[in-house]
C-alpha cells in the first residue's frame, strides 16, 4: 500500500471519529429543545457534554489539517467549491462554543434563553450540512480539467445530498438521545429512552433509503458489507435501548456511524472527489496527493502524536463517566 492510500484511510478514520463523537454532541444540542422541559433539564443535558465537546472538535481540526497536508488539491477544490456551506458550519461551531461558555455568565432569563437558542440551531445546522457535503462528495460535483469546481451553490442542493443531510440529522439526534439516556438519571432518562425509540424508527427509514441509493449508484462488495453492518447495528441499537441497555445501544449506534462513514469512503476510493462532468477529471489519491517525502514526514508525526491524543481523550471520558440529573443542578 502506497503512503497516499494510507493517508486516505487515516483521513477516513479521522472523519469517522469526528462524526462518532461530535454526532452525539450535536444530538445533545438538538435535544435541548426536543427533550428538556425546563431550564434545569437543559442544564443537565449541556452538562453531559460540558467536559468533552471541545475535545470532540479536535477530530475535525485533525481531519481538515490532514487533508490540507496530504491531499492539497482535494482540500483546495473542496473548500473553494463548498465555500458557503463550510463557512456556515464554521460560523456555527464558533457561535456554539461561545454559547456553551457564555450561557451561564449572567443570570438574566433572556440572556440564557438566547444562548440556548444558539446552542440548538448551531447544533442542528451542522448536523444537516455535513450530510449534504459528504453526499455531494460521493455523488460527484462539477470539477473541470483544471481540478477546479465550476458549479454553484444550487448544484449542491440535489435530492441525494439533501437526503444525506436528513440522515445525518436523524442519526446524530438518535445517537445523542441514547447518550442522554446513558448519562442521566430520573425522569429525563426515561423520556430519553422513549424518544430514542421513535427517532430510531425514523432514522432507520431515512438511512435505508440513502444507503441503498449509495450502493446502487456507487457501491461494490466491500461497501455492501459496510451497509449491512450499519443497518444491522442500527436495528440492534434500537432493540438495546428498548431493553434499557443504554451502554450497548450507544456502542451500537456508534458502530452504525462508523460503518456508514466507512461505506462512503469505500465508494469513493481511489477517488477523493469525483467529477460529474468527466471521469477523467476525477481527483484521486494519486493526482491530488502531496509528495512522498511530505507524506513520510506526516506519517512519523501522526504516529507519535495520535496515541497521546487518544490516551488523553479517553482519560477525559473516564473521569467524567458518572450520570447526572436535576438533583445535581443547583437552583439559579
mmCIF file of C-alpha atoms in Angstrom, residues 9 23 34 40 47 49 66 73 86 92-94 98 118 182-183 192 206 212 232 235 238 255-256 265-266 291-292 314:
data_model
loop_
_atom_site.group_PDB
_atom_site.id
_atom_site.type_symbol
_atom_site.label_atom_id
_atom_site.label_comp_id
_atom_site.label_asym_id
_atom_site.label_seq_id
_atom_site.Cartn_x
_atom_site.Cartn_y
_atom_site.Cartn_z
ATOM 1 C CA UNK A 9 -7.541 5.597 5.207
ATOM 2 C CA UNK A 23 -22.540 13.213 16.464
ATOM 3 C CA UNK A 34 -36.778 18.261 21.898
ATOM 4 C CA UNK A 40 -32.768 22.857 34.727
ATOM 5 C CA UNK A 47 -23.501 19.323 31.396
ATOM 6 C CA UNK A 49 -21.114 17.111 27.162
ATOM 7 C CA UNK A 66 -4.516 16.129 7.360
ATOM 8 C CA UNK A 73 -5.693 19.506 -4.435
ATOM 9 C CA UNK A 86 -18.398 25.104 5.039
ATOM 10 C CA UNK A 92 -21.995 27.649 13.727
ATOM 11 C CA UNK A 93 -19.116 25.922 15.510
ATOM 12 C CA UNK A 94 -17.711 29.275 16.649
ATOM 13 C CA UNK A 98 -19.247 30.815 22.650
ATOM 14 C CA UNK A 118 -27.981 29.434 19.699
ATOM 15 C CA UNK A 182 -26.735 6.742 29.211
ATOM 16 C CA UNK A 183 -25.568 9.836 31.081
ATOM 17 C CA UNK A 192 -34.782 9.896 26.517
ATOM 18 C CA UNK A 206 -34.039 7.515 6.096
ATOM 19 C CA UNK A 212 -29.405 1.684 -0.752
ATOM 20 C CA UNK A 232 -27.838 -4.306 11.488
ATOM 21 C CA UNK A 235 -31.562 -2.186 14.407
ATOM 22 C CA UNK A 238 -32.961 0.292 18.817
ATOM 23 C CA UNK A 255 -20.991 1.239 15.083
ATOM 24 C CA UNK A 256 -23.744 2.458 12.769
ATOM 25 C CA UNK A 265 -15.203 6.255 1.806
ATOM 26 C CA UNK A 266 -15.221 2.776 0.284
ATOM 27 C CA UNK A 291 4.884 14.436 -2.442
ATOM 28 C CA UNK A 292 6.047 11.115 -0.951
ATOM 29 C CA UNK A 314 -10.037 8.502 26.739
#
